[in-house]
Short mmCIF file of C-alpha atoms (C1' of nucleotides) in Angstrom, two decimals:
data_model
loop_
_atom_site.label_atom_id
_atom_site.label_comp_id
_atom_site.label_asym_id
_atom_site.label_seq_id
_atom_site.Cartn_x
_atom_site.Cartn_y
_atom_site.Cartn_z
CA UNK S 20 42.24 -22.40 53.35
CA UNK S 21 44.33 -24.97 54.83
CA UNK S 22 42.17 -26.84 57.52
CA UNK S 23 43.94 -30.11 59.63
CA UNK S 24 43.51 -32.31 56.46
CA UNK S 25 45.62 -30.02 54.24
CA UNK S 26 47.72 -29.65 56.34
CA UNK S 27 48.37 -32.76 57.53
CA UNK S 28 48.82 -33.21 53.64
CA UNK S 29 51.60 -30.63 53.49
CA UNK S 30 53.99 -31.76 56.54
CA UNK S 31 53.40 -35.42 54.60
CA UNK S 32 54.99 -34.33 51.47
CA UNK S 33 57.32 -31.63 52.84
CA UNK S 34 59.18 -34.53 55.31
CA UNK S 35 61.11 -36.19 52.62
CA UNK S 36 61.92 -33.33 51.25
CA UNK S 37 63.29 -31.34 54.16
CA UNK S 38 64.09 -34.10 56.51
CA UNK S 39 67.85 -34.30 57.36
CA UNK S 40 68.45 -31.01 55.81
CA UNK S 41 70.11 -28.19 57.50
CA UNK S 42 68.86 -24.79 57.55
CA UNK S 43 72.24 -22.82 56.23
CA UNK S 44 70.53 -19.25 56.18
CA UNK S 45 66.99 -17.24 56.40
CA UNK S 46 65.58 -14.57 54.68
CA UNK S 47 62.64 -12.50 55.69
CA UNK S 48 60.81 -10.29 52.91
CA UNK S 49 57.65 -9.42 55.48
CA UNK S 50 58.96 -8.65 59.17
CA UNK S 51 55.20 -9.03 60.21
CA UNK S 52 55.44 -12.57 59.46
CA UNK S 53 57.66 -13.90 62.10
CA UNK S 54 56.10 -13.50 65.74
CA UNK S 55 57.21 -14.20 68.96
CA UNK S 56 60.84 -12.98 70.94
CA UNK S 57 62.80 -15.32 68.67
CA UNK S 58 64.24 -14.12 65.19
CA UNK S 59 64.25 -16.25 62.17
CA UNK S 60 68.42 -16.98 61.81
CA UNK S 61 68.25 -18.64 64.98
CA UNK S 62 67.24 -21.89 63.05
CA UNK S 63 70.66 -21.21 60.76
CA UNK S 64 72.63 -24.37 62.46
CA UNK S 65 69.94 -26.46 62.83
CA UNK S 66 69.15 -29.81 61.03
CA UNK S 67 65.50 -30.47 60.38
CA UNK S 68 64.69 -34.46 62.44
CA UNK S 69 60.93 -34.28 61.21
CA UNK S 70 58.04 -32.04 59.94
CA UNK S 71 54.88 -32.70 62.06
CA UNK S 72 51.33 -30.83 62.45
CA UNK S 73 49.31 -30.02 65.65
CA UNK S 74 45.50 -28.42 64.74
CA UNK S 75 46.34 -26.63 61.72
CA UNK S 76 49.88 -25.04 62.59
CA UNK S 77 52.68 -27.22 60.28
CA UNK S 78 55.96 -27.74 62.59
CA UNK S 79 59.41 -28.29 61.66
CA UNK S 80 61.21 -30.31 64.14
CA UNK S 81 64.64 -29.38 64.53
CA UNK S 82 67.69 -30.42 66.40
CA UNK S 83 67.91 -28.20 69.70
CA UNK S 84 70.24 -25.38 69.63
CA UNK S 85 72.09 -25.37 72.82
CA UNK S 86 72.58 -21.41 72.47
CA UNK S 87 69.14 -20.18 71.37
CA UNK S 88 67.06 -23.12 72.96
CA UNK S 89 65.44 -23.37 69.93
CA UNK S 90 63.71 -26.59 68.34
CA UNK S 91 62.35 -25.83 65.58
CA UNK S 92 59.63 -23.47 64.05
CA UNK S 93 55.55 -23.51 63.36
CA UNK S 94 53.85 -21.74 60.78
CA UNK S 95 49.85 -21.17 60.68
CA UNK S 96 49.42 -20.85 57.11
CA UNK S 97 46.31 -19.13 57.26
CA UNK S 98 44.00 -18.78 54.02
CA UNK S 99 46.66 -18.38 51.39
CA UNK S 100 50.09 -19.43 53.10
CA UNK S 101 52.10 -21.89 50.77
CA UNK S 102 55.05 -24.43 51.22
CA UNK S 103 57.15 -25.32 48.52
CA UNK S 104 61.13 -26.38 47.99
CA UNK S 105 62.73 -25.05 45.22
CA UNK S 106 66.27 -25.27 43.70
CA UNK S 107 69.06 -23.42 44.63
CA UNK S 108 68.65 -20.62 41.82
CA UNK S 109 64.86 -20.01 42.76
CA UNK S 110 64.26 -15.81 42.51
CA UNK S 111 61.44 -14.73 45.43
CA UNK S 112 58.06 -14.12 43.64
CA UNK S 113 56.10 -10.91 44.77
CA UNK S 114 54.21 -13.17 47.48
CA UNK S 115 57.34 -14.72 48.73
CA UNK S 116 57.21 -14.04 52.60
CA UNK S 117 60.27 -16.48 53.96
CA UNK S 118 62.93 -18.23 52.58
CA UNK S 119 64.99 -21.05 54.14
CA UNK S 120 67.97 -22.30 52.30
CA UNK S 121 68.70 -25.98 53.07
CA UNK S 122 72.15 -28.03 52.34
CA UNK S 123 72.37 -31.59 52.58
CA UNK S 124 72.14 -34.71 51.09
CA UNK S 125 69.88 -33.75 48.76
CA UNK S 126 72.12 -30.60 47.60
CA UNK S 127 71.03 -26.68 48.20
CA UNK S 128 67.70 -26.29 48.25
CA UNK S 129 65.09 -23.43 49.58
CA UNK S 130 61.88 -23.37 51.81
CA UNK S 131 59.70 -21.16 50.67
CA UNK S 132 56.79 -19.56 52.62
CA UNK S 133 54.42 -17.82 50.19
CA UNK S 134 51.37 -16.28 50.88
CA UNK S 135 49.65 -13.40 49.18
CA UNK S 136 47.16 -12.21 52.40
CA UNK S 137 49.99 -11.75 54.93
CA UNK S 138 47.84 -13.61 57.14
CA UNK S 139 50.33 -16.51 57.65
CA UNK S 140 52.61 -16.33 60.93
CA UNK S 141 55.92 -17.75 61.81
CA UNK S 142 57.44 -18.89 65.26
CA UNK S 143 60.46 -19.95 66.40
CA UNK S 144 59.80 -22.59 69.05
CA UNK S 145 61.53 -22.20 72.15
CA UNK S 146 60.24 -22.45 75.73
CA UNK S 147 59.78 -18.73 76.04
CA UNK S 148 57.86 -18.42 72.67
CA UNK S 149 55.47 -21.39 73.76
CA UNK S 150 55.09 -19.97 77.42
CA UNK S 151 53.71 -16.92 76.24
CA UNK S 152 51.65 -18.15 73.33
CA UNK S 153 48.23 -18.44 74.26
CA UNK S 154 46.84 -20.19 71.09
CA UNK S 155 49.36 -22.83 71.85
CA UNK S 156 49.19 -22.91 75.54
CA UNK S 157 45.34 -23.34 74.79
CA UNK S 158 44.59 -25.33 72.16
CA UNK S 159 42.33 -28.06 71.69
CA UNK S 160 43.00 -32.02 71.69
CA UNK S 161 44.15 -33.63 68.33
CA UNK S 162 40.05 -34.65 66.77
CA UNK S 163 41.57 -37.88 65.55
CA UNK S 164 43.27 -38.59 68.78
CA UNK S 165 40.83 -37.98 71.45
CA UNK S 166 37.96 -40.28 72.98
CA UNK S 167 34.07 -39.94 71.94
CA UNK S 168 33.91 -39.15 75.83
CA UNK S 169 36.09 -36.37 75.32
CA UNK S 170 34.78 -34.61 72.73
CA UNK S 171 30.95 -35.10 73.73
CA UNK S 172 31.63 -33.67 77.32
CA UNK S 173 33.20 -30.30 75.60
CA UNK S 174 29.80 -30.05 73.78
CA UNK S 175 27.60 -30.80 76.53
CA UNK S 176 26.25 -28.10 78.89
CA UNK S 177 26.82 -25.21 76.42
CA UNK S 178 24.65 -22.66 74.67
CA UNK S 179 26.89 -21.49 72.15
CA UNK S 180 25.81 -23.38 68.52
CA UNK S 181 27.46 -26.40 67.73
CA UNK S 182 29.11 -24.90 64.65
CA UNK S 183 30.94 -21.65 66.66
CA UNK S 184 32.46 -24.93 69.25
CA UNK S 185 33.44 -26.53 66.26
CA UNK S 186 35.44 -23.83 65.05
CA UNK S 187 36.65 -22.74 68.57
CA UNK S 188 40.28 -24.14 68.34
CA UNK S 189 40.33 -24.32 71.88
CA UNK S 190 37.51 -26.73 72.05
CA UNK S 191 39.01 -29.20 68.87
CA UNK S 192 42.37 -28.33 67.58
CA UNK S 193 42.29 -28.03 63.29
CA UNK S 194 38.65 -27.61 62.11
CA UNK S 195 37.77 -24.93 59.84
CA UNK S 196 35.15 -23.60 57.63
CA UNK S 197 34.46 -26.75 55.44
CA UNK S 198 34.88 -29.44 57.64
CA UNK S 199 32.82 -27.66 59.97
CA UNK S 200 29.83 -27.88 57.59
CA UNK S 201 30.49 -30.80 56.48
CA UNK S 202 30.15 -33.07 59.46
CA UNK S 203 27.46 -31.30 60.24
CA UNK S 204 25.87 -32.40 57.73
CA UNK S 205 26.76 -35.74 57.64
CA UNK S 206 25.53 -36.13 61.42
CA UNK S 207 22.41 -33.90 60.37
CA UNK S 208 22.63 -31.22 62.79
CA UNK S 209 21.81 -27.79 62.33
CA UNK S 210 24.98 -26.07 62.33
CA UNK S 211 22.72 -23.23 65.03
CA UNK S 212 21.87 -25.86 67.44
CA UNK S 213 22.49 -24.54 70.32
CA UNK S 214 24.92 -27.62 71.80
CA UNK S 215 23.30 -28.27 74.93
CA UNK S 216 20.29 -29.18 72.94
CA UNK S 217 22.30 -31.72 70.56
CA UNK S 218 21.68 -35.29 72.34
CA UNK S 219 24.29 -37.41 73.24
CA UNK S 220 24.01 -39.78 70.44
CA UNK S 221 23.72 -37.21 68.03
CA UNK S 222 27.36 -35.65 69.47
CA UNK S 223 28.70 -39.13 69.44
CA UNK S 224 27.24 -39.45 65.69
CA UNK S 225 29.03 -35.74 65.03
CA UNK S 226 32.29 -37.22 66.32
CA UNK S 227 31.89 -40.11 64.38
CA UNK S 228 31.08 -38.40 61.16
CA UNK S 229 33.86 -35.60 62.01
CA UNK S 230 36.97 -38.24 62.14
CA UNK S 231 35.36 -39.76 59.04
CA UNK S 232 35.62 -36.61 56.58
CA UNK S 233 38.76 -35.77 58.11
CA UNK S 234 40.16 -39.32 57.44
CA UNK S 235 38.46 -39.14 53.93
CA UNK S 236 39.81 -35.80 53.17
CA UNK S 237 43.65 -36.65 54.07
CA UNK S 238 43.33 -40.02 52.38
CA UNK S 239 42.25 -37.48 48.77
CA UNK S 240 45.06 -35.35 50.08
CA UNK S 241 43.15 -32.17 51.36
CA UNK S 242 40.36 -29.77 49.30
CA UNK S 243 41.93 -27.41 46.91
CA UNK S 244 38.94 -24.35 46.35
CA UNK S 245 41.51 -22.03 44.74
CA UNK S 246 45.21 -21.58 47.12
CA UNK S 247 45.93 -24.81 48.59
CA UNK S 248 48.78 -27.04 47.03
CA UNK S 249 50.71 -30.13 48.73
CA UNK S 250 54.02 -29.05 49.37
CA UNK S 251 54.55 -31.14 45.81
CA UNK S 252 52.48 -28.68 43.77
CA UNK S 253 49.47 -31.08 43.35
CA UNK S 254 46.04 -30.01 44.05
CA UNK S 255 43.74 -31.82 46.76
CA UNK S 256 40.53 -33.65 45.38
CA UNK S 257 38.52 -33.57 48.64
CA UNK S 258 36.79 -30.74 47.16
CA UNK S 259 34.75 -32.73 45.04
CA UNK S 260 33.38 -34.60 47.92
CA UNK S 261 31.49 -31.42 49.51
CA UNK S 262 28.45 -31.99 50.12
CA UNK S 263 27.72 -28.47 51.39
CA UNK S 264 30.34 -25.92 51.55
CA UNK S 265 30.21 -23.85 48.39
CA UNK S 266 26.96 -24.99 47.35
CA UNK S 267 24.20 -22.29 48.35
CA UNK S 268 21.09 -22.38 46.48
CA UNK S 269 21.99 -25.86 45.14
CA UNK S 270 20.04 -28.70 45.12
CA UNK S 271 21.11 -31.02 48.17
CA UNK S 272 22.64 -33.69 47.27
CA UNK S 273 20.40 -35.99 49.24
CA UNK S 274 17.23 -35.02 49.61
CA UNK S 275 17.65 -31.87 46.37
CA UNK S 276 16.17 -29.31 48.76
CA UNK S 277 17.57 -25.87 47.92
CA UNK S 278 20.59 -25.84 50.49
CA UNK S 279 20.74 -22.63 52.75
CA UNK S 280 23.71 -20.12 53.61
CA UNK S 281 23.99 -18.05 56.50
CA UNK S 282 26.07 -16.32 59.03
CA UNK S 283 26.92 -18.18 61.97
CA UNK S 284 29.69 -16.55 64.55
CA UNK S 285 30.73 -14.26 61.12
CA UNK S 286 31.03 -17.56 58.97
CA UNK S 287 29.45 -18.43 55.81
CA UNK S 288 27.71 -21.30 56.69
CA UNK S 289 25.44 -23.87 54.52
CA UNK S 290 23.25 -26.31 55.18
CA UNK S 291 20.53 -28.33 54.30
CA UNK S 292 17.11 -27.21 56.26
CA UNK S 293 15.29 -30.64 55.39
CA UNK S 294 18.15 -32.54 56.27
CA UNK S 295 19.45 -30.53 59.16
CA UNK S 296 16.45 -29.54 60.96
CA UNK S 297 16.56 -27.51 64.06
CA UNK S 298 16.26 -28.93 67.50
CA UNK S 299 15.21 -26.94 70.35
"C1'" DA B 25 28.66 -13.24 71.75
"C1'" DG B 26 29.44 -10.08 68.24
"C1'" DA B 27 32.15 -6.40 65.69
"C1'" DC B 28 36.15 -5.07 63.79
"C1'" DC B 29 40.81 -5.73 62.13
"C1'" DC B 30 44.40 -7.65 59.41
"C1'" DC B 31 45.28 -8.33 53.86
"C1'" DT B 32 44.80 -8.99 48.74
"C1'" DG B 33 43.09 -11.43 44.61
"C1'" DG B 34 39.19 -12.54 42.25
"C1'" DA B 35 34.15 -12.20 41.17
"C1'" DC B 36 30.71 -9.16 39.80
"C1'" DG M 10 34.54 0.34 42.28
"C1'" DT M 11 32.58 -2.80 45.64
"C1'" DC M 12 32.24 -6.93 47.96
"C1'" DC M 13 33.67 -11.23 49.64
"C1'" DA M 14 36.71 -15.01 51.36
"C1'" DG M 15 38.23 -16.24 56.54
"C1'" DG M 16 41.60 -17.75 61.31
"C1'" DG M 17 42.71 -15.66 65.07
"C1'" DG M 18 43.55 -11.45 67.98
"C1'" DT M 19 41.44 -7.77 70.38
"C1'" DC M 20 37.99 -4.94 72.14
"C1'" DT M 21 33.31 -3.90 73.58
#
DNA sequence: AGACCCCTGGAC
DNA sequence: GTCCAGGGGTCT
């Protein structure tokens, strides 16, 4: 489930292989995949000048097409959505949802989007598609580019718990299921605190602990649970880092208290209750 | 704020 | 066969 770390990851090791590369033709195997008022062969034409990431949607950065107003394309790979580039004689496999065939310097080539839940989404953008998209239009600042001042006034003064504002994408662009759990228990909050009972220092320790595991989890190049590959094949090793996600009725890791799971805003949630203890 | 929906592979 | 995983949209 690719969170801001994996895919970070993935627009690191797609860009040399993509960048430069111009998008010759498109092929769509899933209509549902593509959204927005923009169809897929209005990239054919356009070089790719970088592959970037903004919360967890991957972009491709292309050069703007006069006619279509087009510069490029994001894709949200949800839980199971996959990048790879194969060779020119690749076949579509069964979960193959998009193909982009490339030609340049490094010969004909083709993007593959995979993805075996159809969850994944595709968007041409161009000032219409962004206009009207209100995930984009919305979303959250970058958690590794804003201030400690910005992200502790978003928490303050609010009753939902600290976990569902962690996940809102609108509140902090790219977190997800593990990385939500995880700073929180790093920081040693209950992941039901309501946030306007989470003191200041402990939201500045959150923040603090937050940039670290995402920094940690790039630097081991994401956490591979079962789907998630680099656009290189490899598997992430973050996953061996957890201290919590995945490990219910396991000893913690700190303290070996059984750790806890629950439901919080329809999430799977665990935690330690010695180490997280409720505050209000 | 919570429920349901979209989807399918894997665990049991 | 049943249940679960879960990001984001939509509806109540």
């Amino acid at each position: 489930m690719p969170e801001l770390p994996e895919v970070e990851t993935i627009a690191r090791t797609l860009s040399p292989q993509v960048v430069k590369q111009t998008v010759v033709a498109t092929r769509v195997f899933y209509p549902a995949t593509v959204e927005g008022f923009a169809p897929l062969h209005n990239l054919e034409g356009a070089e790719i000048v970088g592959v970037g990431r903004r919360g967890k949607l991957l972009l491709l950065q292309t050069t703007h097409q006069r006619k279509t107003e087009c510069t490029g394309l994001a894709l949200h790979l949800r839980m199971t959505g996959r990048v790879f580039v194969y060779p020119q004689n690749a076949e579509p496999n069964p979960h193959t949802r998009l193909i982009l065939t490339l030609q340049g310097s490094l010969g004909c080539r083709q993007l593959f989007f995979d993805d075996a839940r159809k969850f994944g989404r595709a968007r041409l953008l161009t000032p219409q598609n962004l206009t009207h998209w209100n995930f984009w239009q919305t979303l959250g600042p970058e958690p590794l580019e804003m201030t400690a001042e910005m992200f502790t006034k978003r928490f303050t003064e609010r009753r939902r718990t600290v976990k569902s504002l962690l996940l809102d994408q609108q509140i902090v662009a790219g977190i997800g299921n593990i990385y939500a759990d995880e700073s929180l228990f790093r920081a040693r909050i209950h992941p039901a605190t309501q946030a306007h009972h989470v003191s200041l220092k402990q939201l500045h320790t959150l923040f603090a602990h937050l940039q670290d595991v995402l920094l940690e989890a790039i630097a081991a190049c994401g956490s591979s649970i079962k789907d998630y590959r680099t656009a290189r094949g490899d598997a992430g090793s973050f996953q061996n880092a957890f201290n919590v996600y995945g490990r219910a009725q396991q000893p913690c890791l700190i303290c070996h208290t059984t750790l806890q799971s629950t439901r919080i805003g329809g999430r799977t949630t665990v935690f330690c209750p010695r180490c997280q203890p409720i505050t209000d």
